[in-house]
Amino acid sequence: PVFAGMNGSAIQNFSCVIYNVFLMNCTWQAGRDAPADTQYFLYWQNSKEDNQMECEHYIKDENWKNIGCIFQNVTIGTEKSYFLVNGSSKDSLIQFYDEYIDLYKI
């Protein structure tokens, strides 16, 4: 099923901020019911023509968990960008989170 994974395991409070026109910083918090070993991975697709890219520069917390990403050389178009955050855990399936965002509005 599309929404496989433990309820409450998807990330929360996803947001992105753009700095100096070409740097984008996206952050999130772990799902409230995610197992302790959950690690999240962010993928971004700027437009339908572009390939999906995984984050190259993760922001990590004190436990080395990915809690954000810094994207460099961002090109802001007028199409909505697609963001997908999925997670992995040895204990259970993790729900994914996805969102379309108009970068030129942020």
C-alpha positions as protocol buffer text, in pm:
chain_id: "A"
residue {
  index: 1
  type: PRO
  ca { x: 0 y: 0 z: 0 }
}
residue {
  index: 2
  type: VAL
  ca { x: 104 y: 357 z: -66 }
}
residue {
  index: 3
  type: PHE
  ca { x: 84 y: 462 z: 298 }
}
residue {
  index: 4
  type: ALA
  ca { x: 265 y: 162 z: 441 }
}
residue {
  index: 5
  type: GLY
  ca { x: 453 y: 223 z: 759 }
}
residue {
  index: 6
  type: MET
  ca { x: 386 y: 279 z: 1124 }
}
residue {
  index: 7
  type: ASN
  ca { x: 145 y: 563 z: 1201 }
}
residue {
  index: 8
  type: GLY
  ca { x: 327 y: 864 z: 1346 }
}
residue {
  index: 9
  type: SER
  ca { x: 663 y: 764 z: 1197 }
}
residue {
  index: 10
  type: ALA
  ca { x: 670 y: 1018 z: 912 }
}
residue {
  index: 11
  type: ILE
  ca { x: 857 y: 1344 z: 968 }
}
residue {
  index: 12
  type: GLN
  ca { x: 684 y: 1653 z: 1107 }
}
residue {
  index: 13
  type: ASN
  ca { x: 727 y: 2029 z: 1066 }
}
residue {
  index: 14
  type: PHE
  ca { x: 894 y: 2019 z: 725 }
}
residue {
  index: 15
  type: SER
  ca { x: 999 y: 2364 z: 603 }
}
residue {
  index: 16
  type: CYS
  ca { x: 1244 y: 2516 z: 359 }
}
residue {
  index: 17
  type: VAL
  ca { x: 1410 y: 2859 z: 357 }
}
residue {
  index: 18
  type: ILE
  ca { x: 1609 y: 3011 z: 72 }
}
residue {
  index: 19
  type: TYR
  ca { x: 1917 y: 3223 z: 146 }
}
residue {
  index: 20
  type: ASN
  ca { x: 2111 y: 3444 z: -93 }
}
residue {
  index: 21
  type: VAL
  ca { x: 1893 y: 3325 z: -383 }
}
residue {
  index: 22
  type: PHE
  ca { x: 2089 y: 3001 z: -443 }
}
residue {
  index: 23
  type: LEU
  ca { x: 2112 y: 2828 z: -101 }
}
residue {
  index: 24
  type: MET
  ca { x: 1814 y: 2636 z: 35 }
}
residue {
  index: 25
  type: ASN
  ca { x: 1791 y: 2495 z: 385 }
}
residue {
  index: 26
  type: CYS
  ca { x: 1517 y: 2238 z: 460 }
}
residue {
  index: 27
  type: THR
  ca { x: 1453 y: 2104 z: 810 }
}
residue {
  index: 28
  type: TRP
  ca { x: 1220 y: 1859 z: 982 }
}
residue {
  index: 29
  type: GLN
  ca { x: 1159 y: 1676 z: 1306 }
}
residue {
  index: 30
  type: ALA
  ca { x: 1140 y: 1302 z: 1353 }
}
residue {
  index: 31
  type: GLY
  ca { x: 794 y: 1149 z: 1365 }
}
residue {
  index: 32
  type: ARG
  ca { x: 654 y: 1139 z: 1718 }
}
residue {
  index: 33
  type: ASP
  ca { x: 620 y: 758 z: 1710 }
}
residue {
  index: 34
  type: ALA
  ca { x: 926 y: 676 z: 1496 }
}
residue {
  index: 35
  type: PRO
  ca { x: 1160 y: 410 z: 1638 }
}
residue {
  index: 36
  type: ALA
  ca { x: 1479 y: 549 z: 1792 }
}
residue {
  index: 37
  type: ASP
  ca { x: 1699 y: 414 z: 1511 }
}
residue {
  index: 38
  type: THR
  ca { x: 1500 y: 584 z: 1232 }
}
residue {
  index: 39
  type: GLN
  ca { x: 1710 y: 769 z: 977 }
}
residue {
  index: 40
  type: TYR
  ca { x: 1542 y: 1000 z: 723 }
}
residue {
  index: 41
  type: PHE
  ca { x: 1648 y: 1079 z: 366 }
}
residue {
  index: 42
  type: LEU
  ca { x: 1538 y: 1379 z: 160 }
}
residue {
  index: 43
  type: TYR
  ca { x: 1486 y: 1375 z: -217 }
}
residue {
  index: 44
  type: TRP
  ca { x: 1408 y: 1681 z: -424 }
}
residue {
  index: 45
  type: GLN
  ca { x: 1282 y: 1726 z: -778 }
}
residue {
  index: 46
  type: ASN
  ca { x: 1290 y: 2086 z: -901 }
}
residue {
  index: 47
  type: SER
  ca { x: 1060 y: 2029 z: -1198 }
}
residue {
  index: 48
  type: LYS
  ca { x: 903 y: 1745 z: -1392 }
}
residue {
  index: 49
  type: GLU
  ca { x: 1196 y: 1750 z: -1636 }
}
residue {
  index: 50
  type: ASP
  ca { x: 1464 y: 1721 z: -1368 }
}
residue {
  index: 51
  type: ASN
  ca { x: 1585 y: 1403 z: -1205 }
}
residue {
  index: 52
  type: GLN
  ca { x: 1514 y: 1349 z: -839 }
}
residue {
  index: 53
  type: MET
  ca { x: 1823 y: 1428 z: -629 }
}
residue {
  index: 54
  type: GLU
  ca { x: 1908 y: 1309 z: -281 }
}
residue {
  index: 55
  type: CYS
  ca { x: 2039 y: 1562 z: -34 }
}
residue {
  index: 56
  type: GLU
  ca { x: 2419 y: 1594 z: -50 }
}
residue {
  index: 57
  type: HIS
  ca { x: 2469 y: 1792 z: 272 }
}
residue {
  index: 58
  type: TYR
  ca { x: 2255 y: 1662 z: 560 }
}
residue {
  index: 59
  type: ILE
  ca { x: 2220 y: 1858 z: 883 }
}
residue {
  index: 60
  type: LYS
  ca { x: 2257 y: 1615 z: 1173 }
}
residue {
  index: 61
  type: ASP
  ca { x: 2156 y: 1629 z: 1537 }
}
residue {
  index: 62
  type: GLU
  ca { x: 2371 y: 1518 z: 1833 }
}
residue {
  index: 63
  type: ASN
  ca { x: 2279 y: 1153 z: 1762 }
}
residue {
  index: 64
  type: TRP
  ca { x: 2386 y: 1176 z: 1394 }
}
residue {
  index: 65
  type: LYS
  ca { x: 2023 y: 1166 z: 1276 }
}
residue {
  index: 66
  type: ASN
  ca { x: 1942 y: 1359 z: 960 }
}
residue {
  index: 67
  type: ILE
  ca { x: 1719 y: 1654 z: 1060 }
}
residue {
  index: 68
  type: GLY
  ca { x: 1769 y: 1879 z: 760 }
}
residue {
  index: 69
  type: CYS
  ca { x: 1948 y: 1943 z: 434 }
}
residue {
  index: 70
  type: ILE
  ca { x: 2141 y: 2223 z: 269 }
}
residue {
  index: 71
  type: PHE
  ca { x: 2103 y: 2249 z: -108 }
}
residue {
  index: 72
  type: GLN
  ca { x: 2353 y: 2462 z: -299 }
}
residue {
  index: 73
  type: ASN
  ca { x: 2319 y: 2621 z: -642 }
}
residue {
  index: 74
  type: VAL
  ca { x: 1939 y: 2614 z: -629 }
}
residue {
  index: 75
  type: THR
  ca { x: 1758 y: 2735 z: -940 }
}
residue {
  index: 76
  type: ILE
  ca { x: 1417 y: 2878 z: -864 }
}
residue {
  index: 77
  type: GLY
  ca { x: 1164 y: 2820 z: -1139 }
}
residue {
  index: 78
  type: THR
  ca { x: 793 y: 2886 z: -1153 }
}
residue {
  index: 79
  type: GLU
  ca { x: 693 y: 2520 z: -1127 }
}
residue {
  index: 80
  type: LYS
  ca { x: 628 y: 2360 z: -792 }
}
residue {
  index: 81
  type: SER
  ca { x: 919 y: 2156 z: -659 }
}
residue {
  index: 82
  type: TYR
  ca { x: 857 y: 1809 z: -521 }
}
residue {
  index: 83
  type: PHE
  ca { x: 1007 y: 1701 z: -188 }
}
residue {
  index: 84
  type: LEU
  ca { x: 1003 y: 1346 z: -53 }
}
residue {
  index: 85
  type: VAL
  ca { x: 1139 y: 1236 z: 284 }
}
residue {
  index: 86
  type: ASN
  ca { x: 1148 y: 865 z: 352 }
}
residue {
  index: 87
  type: GLY
  ca { x: 1291 y: 683 z: 646 }
}
residue {
  index: 88
  type: SER
  ca { x: 1440 y: 352 z: 742 }
}
residue {
  index: 89
  type: SER
  ca { x: 1448 y: 156 z: 1065 }
}
residue {
  index: 90
  type: LYS
  ca { x: 1543 y: -199 z: 1148 }
}
residue {
  index: 91
  type: ASP
  ca { x: 1234 y: -221 z: 1372 }
}
residue {
  index: 92
  type: SER
  ca { x: 949 y: -121 z: 1141 }
}
residue {
  index: 93
  type: LEU
  ca { x: 841 y: 40 z: 815 }
}
residue {
  index: 94
  type: ILE
  ca { x: 852 y: 420 z: 820 }
}
residue {
  index: 95
  type: GLN
  ca { x: 586 y: 634 z: 652 }
}
residue {
  index: 96
  type: PHE
  ca { x: 710 y: 875 z: 389 }
}
residue {
  index: 97
  type: TYR
  ca { x: 630 y: 1246 z: 374 }
}
residue {
  index: 98
  type: ASP
  ca { x: 594 y: 1438 z: 51 }
}
residue {
  index: 99
  type: GLU
  ca { x: 498 y: 1790 z: -47 }
}
residue {
  index: 100
  type: TYR
  ca { x: 492 y: 2020 z: -350 }
}
residue {
  index: 101
  type: ILE
  ca { x: 629 y: 2370 z: -275 }
}
residue {
  index: 102
  type: ASP
  ca { x: 639 y: 2687 z: -483 }
}
residue {
  index: 103
  type: LEU
  ca { x: 1001 y: 2790 z: -424 }
}
residue {
  index: 104
  type: TYR
  ca { x: 950 y: 3134 z: -571 }
}
residue {
  index: 105
  type: LYS
  ca { x: 701 y: 3205 z: -288 }
}
residue {
  index: 106
  type: ILE
  ca { x: 942 y: 3130 z: -3 }
}
